[in-house]
Structures are given as structure tokens and as C-alpha cells.
Amino acid sequence: MTEVKDDVLVNHLAKQGVDDKMVLGHPASLFVLFFTEMWERFSYYGMRALLTVFLVSEITKGGWGWSNEEAMSLYGWYTMLVYATPLLGGIIADKLTGYKKAILLGALVMTLGHASMALEGFDKNFFYLGLLFMILGNGLFKPNISSMVGQLYPNTSAKKDAGYTIFYMGINAGAFLGSLLCGYLGEKIGWHYGFGLAGVFMFFGMLQFFFAQKIFGIIGDQPKGKGIIGETKKEEEEEHTPANVVRDRLIVVAVLMVASIFFFFAFEQAGGSMSIFAKDFTQRVLVGSAATTFKWIDAALTILPILIVTYVLYSLAKKIAGKYPLTIFFTALSFLAITFLGLWKVQREFTSLETEVTVSWFQILNAFFIVTLASSFSKFWERVWNPTGPVKFALGLLLVGIGFVALAYGSMSIPQGAKTASVSMIWLVLAYFFHTTGELCLSPVGLSYVSKLSPKKFLGLIFGFWFLASAIANKLAGVTGGLIDKIAENFSMSTFFLIIAALPVGAALLLLIFSPLLKKMMHGIN
């Protein structure tokens, strides 16, 4: 079937000097960003899947033997700073380097961070140095790659939300593979192998972006105000936007940012209190038919996402391999390595005498559900029902709350003050499912609305503020996650999860009440 071209989108790309080749109805350049972000998220989530478990694991098992509260404190500080530094990274890109150079420098610094963490067995200071590099590199990388996605589409394009959803699928493909493989290597073979593997694929991501820079035309070449062709015209157009309209739109952005704090405060329990729940309170040693069933499910979960993303790579390669061969070469090479590791893991589990689900395995569920559901959500918004951003945010908040209600119900059998239990895995699986559907309603939509509602000359800075909101949420997640032992001891584990559920649900109800007013304040942007 012949692909129908979107003339408005093609004209927009031509003005930016962007290659107008299309893949699955979107610019090929979107998929270069898709794979770059995928490997960066592989590195981040691969390390995050191990962080809390590594810190609380016994010293005899190679961990540091920290208490849950100590581990959650470091986790909270680390994830907060990871999301706070994009504010500075956005300013640096806007004023000094441009997006492309900031992304490449950030990728290099993060690669060095992973290499340092892999050396933690020699000296603990290598671990802390690695965390510092990860924080700084992420600050340069994260806001600027999101900004580049937004600039591929005109604000009036109906495909912009869909483009961000596809990009978000790339984020979560990386998160899935990173949690799966780095988590497995770290817990089953050795912590430093897991930390080191994350850096290898960050390096691959950097190379494939480096060799495809020209596909983006002038987008991301220079900082704003340094005479980028076309940018002056854009800023002149923005000068005609009345000040009250700009103000109202920024107020909406601010409201959405506050709402995102309530969402991510709950959602980011995944790397903290939900990991502790998986480690100490979930039945992870399986026998008999349960073990066999898990092995087949795990094999499918390992292989299916690799096949899906390989198809995306094949679609991209058909369009740009001739012009950007090294980009396709390094991406294909990384996929060969991933496929080998995935098959090795499946074979090792099928021949193992004991089936013990790793703690980090549960963190792949969020990413797996996103990889499999993202395109369906994208089509649903385009073809069936496309409510305003605030309504989508409210849906996301309600769904993440339902996920914690499921966990509260599942943990009702845990006695007050218990240190261990063997709750069925199904409750964590259900929680991650609801969290994922909530995330698909909120995260890609949030990125898209920040891009559409913000003045272009401040776009990198405002994306930085978006990630600063996530920083606050992550710190709150660390603090509240650290209370899991105290609340479970004084009340119950169910009470802990119900408290987490109540906050996003309350925020959702407020958003629904004020959504008509917020829609009016967006002044025509939907």
C-alpha cells in the first residue's frame, strides 16, 4: 500500500533541511532519535534495576549490606539529581552548544560513568564517581533529545503526539532490555558485569547518533540566537503571539508539571519500595509447573521485544542505509549483541536446576507493556478519542493509583511488622500493568504539550523544568519509599500502598474539575 504523504509535515521538514524520508508514516530522523534514546535508557534503567538491590544485598553476596532506609535515601538523591541536571543541560544547549553537541557530550560522560561503576569491586569511590558522571551526562543528554523530537513536527501536526508516543516506545524498549539483561547479569553473575554492560550500549548509542547528524538538517546545530536559519522567523512569529496567550499557556504547562510530580512520586516507587517488596515479600523461587510456565513466559518476554524493535530497525535501514551506513552498522551490531545475550539468558534458565525470579525482572514489565501497547495508544488517540492534555493526565494519575490499590489488596495477608513473606507475583504484575497504562496517558502527552505550549526560544529551558518536576517527584519517592519498614511495622504493608495510591487519585480528581478552564487557557492548542 502506498504511503500517503503529509504535505504540511514534509514542508516543515524542508524548511529545517531535514531529510524527508518517512518510516511508518513519520520522519526517518525520529527513528534515529528513537534508537539513540533507546540505548541511553538501556544504560540508565539497566543500572537503576540493580542499584537498590545491590545496596541492600548481603556483603557475602557482593552487595553493600545497607538498610532499606539507607538504600532508599541514596536512590532518592541519585534519581532526583538525574532529573534536576537537565535544567542546566537545557540552558547549556540553548546558550552554548546546541542540541547535537550536548547529546554527544552527555552520552560520552555517561559511558565513562558506567565504566567507573564497573570498577566498584576495586574501590567504592569508583561507584560514587560513576553515579556523578551518570548525573552530569544525563543532564546534557535528556532534555535536548526530547527537544529535537518536538522540532521535527509543526505545532499544528496531528502526528506530533503520535511521534512522541513512538519515541516513548524507544525509551521503554531500552528500559526493558536494560532491566532484563543488566539485572540478570548483575544478580546472577556479578554486580560489576551488570553495571559494565550498561555502558557498552550507551557507547553504541553515541556512535549511531554521531554518524547520522546530517539527517536532522539544521535542527540542533547551534544554540538559539546564533543565527540558525529559520529560527529567526519562528521567533518573529512568536512575537505576534499576545503576551496573555503566552502567559496562559505557560500556566497550563506549570499545572501539568505539578500533576506530573504526583504521578512520578508514585510511579518511581518501582526502583525503590516496589523492589524491596519484590525482594523480601514476593514468592520468587518457583517449582514444578510454575517454574516451567515462567521459563516460557520469560523466553517470550525476552525474544518478542527484540523482534519488534529489530523490525523498526529494518524499516529504518531500508530508507537510510545507503546515506548513513555507519549508523545502521553500529545499531545492527548492537542488536546482534543483544540478541546473543538474550538467547544465552533463555538457554541458561532452561538448563538451570532452580528457577528463581530476579528482583530486577519485575522492572521489565513496565517497559514490556509499553513496547507492546504504545502503538495501540497512539492509534487510539488519533482515531477513536483524543481528549485534552489535562484529561489524559487525570487518566494517568487514576491508573497509577489503581496499581497501588492492587498491591494493597495483594499484601493484605502480610502480618503487621513482618520482615519477609511470599505473596503471589500476580499483584506486582497487575500493578506494573496499571502503572504502564497510566504512563502512556501521561508521559508522552506531557512531552508533546510542553513542546506545543512553550515559546520556542525557551524550549530547552522549559524541558529542563519538566525534568526538574520529575526530580522533585523522585526525591519524594525515595523519602516515602524509605518509610516502608516503619509504616508496615506500625500499621501494615497494605496501609503503605494505600497512602501511595491516595495522592495521585486526589490530584486526578482536581485536574478533571479544572480541565475545562485549562483547555480554554491553551488558546486553540490541542
XYZ file of C-alpha atoms in Angstrom:
526
model
C 0.000 0.000 0.000
C 1.376 3.418 -0.963
C 2.130 5.672 1.989
C 0.192 8.953 1.869
C 2.495 11.913 2.427
C 1.639 14.584 4.960
C 2.361 17.741 2.940
C 2.362 20.054 5.975
C 4.928 17.828 7.693
C 7.057 17.486 4.555
C 7.117 21.279 4.064
C 8.076 21.773 7.717
C 10.965 19.313 7.347
C 12.129 21.009 4.131
C 12.360 24.396 5.896
C 14.663 22.814 8.511
C 16.764 20.993 5.915
C 15.653 17.655 7.421
C 15.663 14.516 5.285
C 12.007 13.902 4.307
C 12.240 10.099 4.066
C 9.383 8.542 6.059
C 9.343 5.384 8.179
C 5.931 4.095 9.349
C 4.443 7.484 8.460
C 6.944 9.545 10.491
C 10.282 11.220 9.629
C 13.203 8.764 9.456
C 15.094 11.168 11.729
C 12.569 10.374 14.518
C 13.802 6.778 14.489
C 17.455 7.815 14.714
C 16.476 9.654 17.908
C 14.406 6.576 18.879
C 17.496 4.310 18.822
C 19.805 6.873 20.427
C 17.383 7.318 23.316
C 16.776 3.564 23.453
C 20.430 2.803 24.233
C 20.644 5.669 26.718
C 17.611 4.297 28.566
C 19.143 0.795 28.364
C 22.100 2.150 30.289
C 20.051 4.146 32.818
C 17.397 1.524 33.602
C 19.915 -1.314 33.470
C 21.836 0.416 36.247
C 18.687 1.522 38.114
C 17.340 -2.041 38.166
C 20.451 -3.055 40.114
C 21.005 -0.012 42.340
C 18.657 -0.655 45.293
C 19.068 -4.461 45.176
C 22.873 -4.125 45.086
C 22.929 -1.749 48.043
C 20.669 -3.880 50.297
C 22.118 -7.287 49.308
C 24.297 -9.035 51.845
C 28.051 -8.360 51.748
C 28.580 -12.122 51.343
C 26.669 -11.862 48.029
C 28.799 -8.968 46.796
C 26.375 -6.225 47.869
C 26.987 -3.450 50.411
C 24.568 -4.708 53.095
C 22.791 -1.344 53.581
C 19.424 -0.998 55.331
C 16.314 -0.332 53.211
C 16.150 3.246 54.511
C 19.818 3.952 53.667
C 19.456 2.471 50.183
C 16.275 4.446 49.516
C 17.987 7.640 50.649
C 20.803 7.226 48.106
C 18.296 6.116 45.463
C 16.216 9.250 46.105
C 19.211 11.604 45.904
C 20.551 9.934 42.751
C 17.263 9.893 40.843
C 16.480 13.453 41.945
C 19.799 14.753 40.629
C 19.455 12.732 37.419
C 16.250 14.644 36.699
C 17.447 18.010 38.092
C 20.567 18.393 35.927
C 18.552 18.571 32.651
C 17.590 22.084 33.738
C 21.267 23.075 33.424
C 21.695 20.890 30.351
C 18.854 22.702 28.613
C 20.423 26.102 29.357
C 23.858 24.940 28.135
C 22.373 23.657 24.855
C 20.220 26.775 24.335
C 23.056 29.223 25.015
C 26.343 27.469 24.198
C 26.460 24.156 22.374
C 23.234 23.414 20.509
C 21.352 20.144 20.960
C 23.570 17.811 18.928
C 26.838 18.561 20.735
C 25.120 18.415 24.135
C 23.668 14.968 23.324
C 27.053 13.604 22.173
C 28.938 15.012 25.175
C 26.289 13.679 27.570
C 26.489 10.205 26.010
C 30.292 10.176 26.358
C 30.186 11.230 30.033
C 27.568 8.557 30.819
C 29.681 5.885 29.091
C 32.579 6.855 31.380
C 30.185 6.701 34.350
C 29.246 3.101 33.621
C 32.892 2.150 33.159
C 33.660 3.644 36.575
C 30.764 1.788 38.249
C 32.009 -1.500 36.771
C 35.188 -0.980 38.828
C 33.315 -0.746 42.174
C 34.899 -4.044 43.282
C 38.327 -2.364 43.389
C 37.262 0.730 45.319
C 33.858 2.014 46.474
C 34.776 5.506 45.284
C 34.567 4.287 41.668
C 30.868 3.597 42.318
C 30.219 7.119 43.595
C 32.270 8.666 40.756
C 30.209 6.649 38.278
C 26.963 7.953 39.790
C 28.289 11.522 39.464
C 29.174 11.014 35.787
C 25.734 9.479 35.158
C 24.049 12.505 36.729
C 26.089 15.046 34.723
C 25.879 13.182 31.415
C 22.149 12.678 31.712
C 21.710 16.413 32.303
C 23.244 17.192 28.924
C 21.500 14.359 27.094
C 17.939 14.097 28.355
C 16.240 17.480 27.710
C 17.919 18.093 24.385
C 16.988 14.866 22.642
C 13.351 15.449 23.683
C 13.554 18.983 22.271
C 14.807 17.640 18.922
C 11.817 15.301 18.641
C 9.436 18.241 19.071
C 11.149 20.281 16.347
C 10.584 17.563 13.738
C 6.849 18.405 13.698
C 4.885 21.649 13.208
C 2.737 22.535 16.231
C -0.423 22.050 14.151
C 0.523 18.471 13.156
C -1.852 15.768 14.378
C 1.137 13.421 14.257
C 3.121 15.211 16.957
C 1.563 13.326 19.893
C 1.920 10.075 17.944
C 5.579 10.908 17.238
C 6.263 11.401 20.935
C 4.482 8.133 21.723
C 6.695 6.275 19.216
C 9.756 7.986 20.732
C 8.498 6.899 24.150
C 8.314 3.342 22.844
C 12.041 3.637 22.075
C 12.690 4.863 25.610
C 10.929 1.849 27.014
C 12.441 -0.676 24.624
C 15.786 0.404 26.081
C 14.423 0.326 29.627
C 13.100 -3.187 29.041
C 16.293 -4.627 27.581
C 18.484 -2.829 30.142
C 16.484 -4.032 33.160
C 16.289 -7.544 31.714
C 19.924 -8.119 30.748
C 21.858 -5.858 33.131
C 19.626 -7.002 36.000
C 20.118 -10.666 35.139
C 23.902 -10.372 34.749
C 24.211 -8.311 37.925
C 22.128 -10.592 40.165
C 23.107 -13.969 38.711
C 26.742 -13.488 37.559
C 28.258 -10.409 39.250
C 27.217 -6.836 40.001
C 30.094 -5.261 38.034
C 29.106 -7.185 34.884
C 25.645 -5.645 35.044
C 26.998 -2.123 35.590
C 29.584 -2.556 32.809
C 27.143 -3.917 30.221
C 25.006 -0.799 30.571
C 27.964 1.331 29.431
C 28.695 -0.757 26.339
C 25.324 0.047 24.796
C 25.478 3.702 25.809
C 28.632 3.829 23.670
C 26.782 2.196 20.746
C 24.016 4.783 21.046
C 26.520 7.622 20.912
C 28.154 6.239 17.745
C 24.942 5.694 15.829
C 23.799 9.276 16.602
C 27.217 10.728 15.706
C 27.180 9.226 12.216
C 23.592 10.335 11.462
C 23.807 14.002 12.472
C 23.162 15.340 8.964
C 19.737 13.682 8.808
C 18.459 16.410 11.184
C 19.351 19.300 8.898
C 19.847 22.472 10.917
C 17.880 21.227 13.966
C 20.197 21.147 16.962
C 23.243 22.521 15.116
C 23.774 25.748 17.044
C 22.429 27.373 20.181
C 19.450 29.681 19.860
C 20.340 33.251 18.998
C 23.420 32.257 16.992
C 21.741 32.779 13.634
C 20.173 29.427 12.843
C 18.362 29.749 9.529
C 14.642 29.613 10.092
C 14.809 30.167 13.848
C 14.669 33.958 13.491
C 11.484 33.622 11.512
C 9.989 31.333 14.172
C 10.832 33.755 16.942
C 9.378 36.646 14.916
C 6.170 34.655 14.564
C 6.118 34.124 18.311
C 6.443 37.867 18.901
C 2.955 38.190 17.351
C 1.505 35.858 19.980
C -0.198 38.102 22.580
C 1.514 38.180 25.973
C -1.639 36.990 27.755
C -1.810 33.907 25.499
C 1.853 33.058 26.184
C 1.210 33.536 29.935
C -1.911 31.341 29.941
C -0.156 28.556 28.048
C 2.787 28.637 30.455
C 0.349 28.406 33.396
C -1.073 25.229 31.818
C 2.469 23.850 31.425
C 3.095 24.624 35.116
C -0.139 22.843 36.182
C 0.814 19.777 34.120
C 4.276 19.808 35.707
C 2.765 19.816 39.215
C 0.427 16.972 38.199
C 3.431 15.019 36.911
C 5.030 15.284 40.389
C 2.052 13.395 41.870
C 2.293 10.786 39.136
C 6.038 10.146 39.285
C 6.144 10.233 43.088
C 4.023 7.057 42.879
C 5.392 5.632 39.640
C 9.050 5.843 40.718
C 8.423 3.529 43.663
C 9.342 0.888 41.040
C 13.068 1.211 41.685
C 12.616 1.617 45.433
C 9.803 0.298 47.651
C 8.431 -1.980 44.907
C 11.914 -3.507 44.503
C 12.074 -4.067 48.280
C 8.587 -5.640 48.137
C 9.751 -7.898 45.286
C 12.934 -8.895 47.161
C 11.521 -9.605 50.619
C 7.767 -10.151 50.282
C 7.191 -11.836 46.900
C 7.364 -15.553 46.086
C 10.265 -15.685 43.606
C 11.518 -19.282 43.899
C 9.331 -21.353 41.593
C 8.997 -25.135 41.287
C 7.138 -27.628 39.096
C 4.675 -26.343 36.508
C 5.015 -22.741 37.831
C 8.758 -22.851 37.076
C 8.182 -24.260 33.581
C 5.479 -21.681 32.803
C 7.723 -18.857 33.986
C 10.617 -20.067 31.812
C 8.435 -19.956 28.697
C 6.936 -16.564 29.604
C 10.414 -15.184 30.322
C 11.666 -16.541 26.986
C 8.785 -14.860 25.145
C 9.310 -11.598 27.050
C 12.990 -11.707 26.103
C 12.633 -12.519 22.425
C 9.413 -10.737 21.363
C 10.529 -7.137 22.128
C 13.873 -7.799 20.397
C 11.938 -8.912 17.287
C 9.624 -5.871 17.408
C 12.446 -3.333 17.676
C 14.514 -5.224 15.068
C 11.599 -4.731 12.652
C 11.719 -0.970 13.367
C 15.470 -1.021 12.661
C 14.870 -2.938 9.404
C 12.264 -0.332 8.339
C 14.738 2.471 9.061
C 17.643 0.673 7.350
C 15.648 0.331 4.108
C 15.299 4.130 3.943
C 18.663 5.451 5.170
C 21.282 2.670 4.968
C 22.666 3.996 1.675
C 23.172 7.513 3.010
C 24.034 6.709 6.650
C 25.667 3.238 6.559
C 27.679 3.599 9.782
C 24.580 4.490 11.789
C 22.843 1.331 10.595
C 26.053 -0.713 11.057
C 26.531 0.230 14.727
C 22.832 -0.153 15.531
C 22.726 -3.558 13.832
C 25.918 -4.616 15.633
C 24.402 -3.681 18.980
C 21.278 -5.668 18.120
C 23.339 -8.741 17.283
C 24.973 -8.454 20.711
C 21.590 -8.007 22.423
C 20.120 -11.000 20.587
C 23.096 -13.174 21.595
C 22.770 -12.135 25.260
C 19.017 -12.707 25.216
C 19.331 -16.216 23.768
C 22.157 -17.024 26.219
C 19.947 -15.974 29.148
C 16.994 -18.062 27.908
C 19.211 -21.133 27.387
C 20.797 -20.696 30.836
C 17.410 -20.519 32.556
C 16.050 -23.598 30.758
C 19.072 -25.660 31.838
C 19.157 -24.317 35.427
C 18.212 -26.681 38.256
C 16.478 -23.925 40.270
C 14.141 -21.225 38.966
C 14.485 -18.031 40.979
C 12.988 -14.880 39.506
C 15.412 -11.963 39.885
C 14.228 -8.860 41.741
C 15.077 -6.719 38.705
C 12.905 -8.924 36.449
C 9.746 -7.168 37.664
C 11.053 -3.839 36.374
C 10.948 -5.139 32.789
C 7.148 -5.394 33.000
C 6.558 -1.653 32.742
C 8.780 -1.377 29.682
C 7.388 -4.556 28.098
C 3.806 -3.335 28.408
C 4.808 -0.008 26.856
C 6.629 -1.628 23.910
C 3.550 -3.765 23.213
C 0.841 -1.156 23.950
C 2.390 2.156 22.785
C 1.308 1.932 19.144
C -2.243 0.959 20.202
C -2.477 4.029 22.460
C -1.073 6.201 19.665
C -3.742 4.959 17.225
C -6.452 5.256 19.886
C -5.660 8.970 20.427
C -5.513 9.573 16.652
C -8.610 7.650 15.550
C -11.011 6.973 18.439
C -10.848 9.509 21.282
C -8.416 12.366 21.710
C -9.264 14.290 24.911
C -7.311 17.327 26.087
C -3.935 17.004 27.787
C -5.333 17.634 31.306
C -7.907 14.814 30.870
C -5.197 12.426 29.670
C -3.102 13.415 32.692
C -6.050 12.714 35.021
C -6.487 9.262 33.460
C -2.792 8.570 34.013
C -2.998 9.591 37.669
C -6.082 7.436 38.288
C -4.466 4.381 36.705
C -1.228 4.634 38.706
C -3.376 4.883 41.838
C -5.294 1.720 40.860
C -1.950 -0.092 40.518
C -1.158 0.623 44.169
C -4.668 -0.394 45.237
C -3.928 -3.785 43.618
C -0.685 -4.040 45.631
C -2.511 -3.032 48.822
C -5.091 -5.773 48.241
C -2.405 -8.358 47.444
C -0.420 -7.554 50.584
C -3.379 -7.799 52.991
C -2.211 -11.268 54.080
C 1.193 -9.944 55.287
C 1.170 -9.725 59.123
C 1.919 -6.354 60.727
C 5.679 -5.907 61.160
C 6.658 -8.987 59.098
C 10.177 -8.851 57.617
C 9.528 -11.403 54.864
C 6.546 -13.001 53.111
C 5.686 -14.978 49.963
C 2.933 -13.018 48.218
C 1.953 -14.126 44.702
C 3.791 -12.433 41.815
C 0.462 -11.611 40.166
C -0.048 -8.466 42.283
C 3.225 -6.909 41.160
C 2.415 -7.831 37.548
C -1.018 -6.175 37.853
C 0.487 -3.067 39.483
C 3.016 -2.661 36.675
C 0.246 -3.118 34.079
C -1.866 -0.300 35.553
C 1.201 1.892 36.054
C 2.109 1.417 32.408
C -1.311 2.328 31.055
C -1.170 5.400 33.279
C 2.260 6.298 31.987
C 1.069 6.034 28.368
C -1.709 8.511 29.169
C 0.682 10.977 30.795
C 4.366 10.862 29.860
C 4.444 11.100 26.034
C 1.492 13.502 26.173
C 3.375 15.654 28.699
C 6.435 15.885 26.459
C 4.248 16.817 23.497
C 2.297 19.510 25.377
C 5.455 21.087 26.787
C 6.751 21.302 23.217
C 3.493 22.736 21.817
C 2.680 25.246 24.567
C 6.176 26.630 25.240
C 7.840 29.561 23.413
C 10.462 28.036 21.104
C 13.276 30.313 22.287
C 12.918 28.872 25.805
C 12.125 25.283 24.812
C 15.303 23.663 26.179
C 14.923 25.576 29.458
C 11.261 24.611 29.884
C 12.050 20.957 29.137
C 14.622 21.331 31.888
C 11.845 22.467 34.251
C 9.750 19.475 33.163
C 12.549 17.172 34.264
C 13.037 19.257 37.432
C 9.454 18.341 38.350
C 10.457 14.698 37.901
C 13.482 15.366 40.120
C 11.230 16.552 42.944
C 8.991 13.509 42.415
C 11.951 11.116 42.528
C 13.239 12.607 45.777
C 9.759 12.315 47.296
C 9.607 8.710 46.041
C 12.902 7.964 47.797
C 11.800 9.569 51.070
C 8.400 7.842 51.162
C 9.862 4.526 49.973
C 12.263 4.687 52.902
C 9.239 4.673 55.231
C 8.055 1.241 54.066
C 9.519 -0.577 57.111
C 8.130 1.919 59.663
C 4.613 2.040 58.190
C 4.476 -1.755 57.730
C 5.606 -2.214 61.333
C 3.212 0.322 62.895
C 0.235 -0.271 60.595
C 0.532 -2.717 57.664
C 2.037 -3.135 54.220
C -1.439 -2.528 52.743
C -1.624 0.835 54.520
C 1.700 1.867 52.988
C 0.464 1.155 49.444
C -2.932 2.810 50.055
C -1.178 6.033 51.160
C 0.840 5.993 47.921
C -2.390 5.396 45.916
C -4.392 8.210 47.531
C -2.206 11.133 46.418
C -2.305 10.677 42.603
C -6.028 9.829 42.725
C -6.707 13.107 44.570
C -4.654 15.055 42.002
C -6.594 13.355 39.171
C -9.941 14.499 40.565
C -8.704 18.107 40.789
C -7.461 18.003 37.181
C -10.825 16.720 35.937
C -12.630 19.543 37.774
C -10.386 22.242 36.270
C -9.878 20.706 32.790
C -12.451 22.992 31.002
C -10.629 26.081 32.316
C -7.218 24.657 31.344
C -8.497 23.846 27.841
C -9.597 27.467 27.442
C -6.161 28.691 28.604
C -4.402 26.675 25.898
C -5.921 29.056 23.291
C -6.527 26.608 20.471
C -3.653 24.188 21.017
C -4.997 20.673 21.419
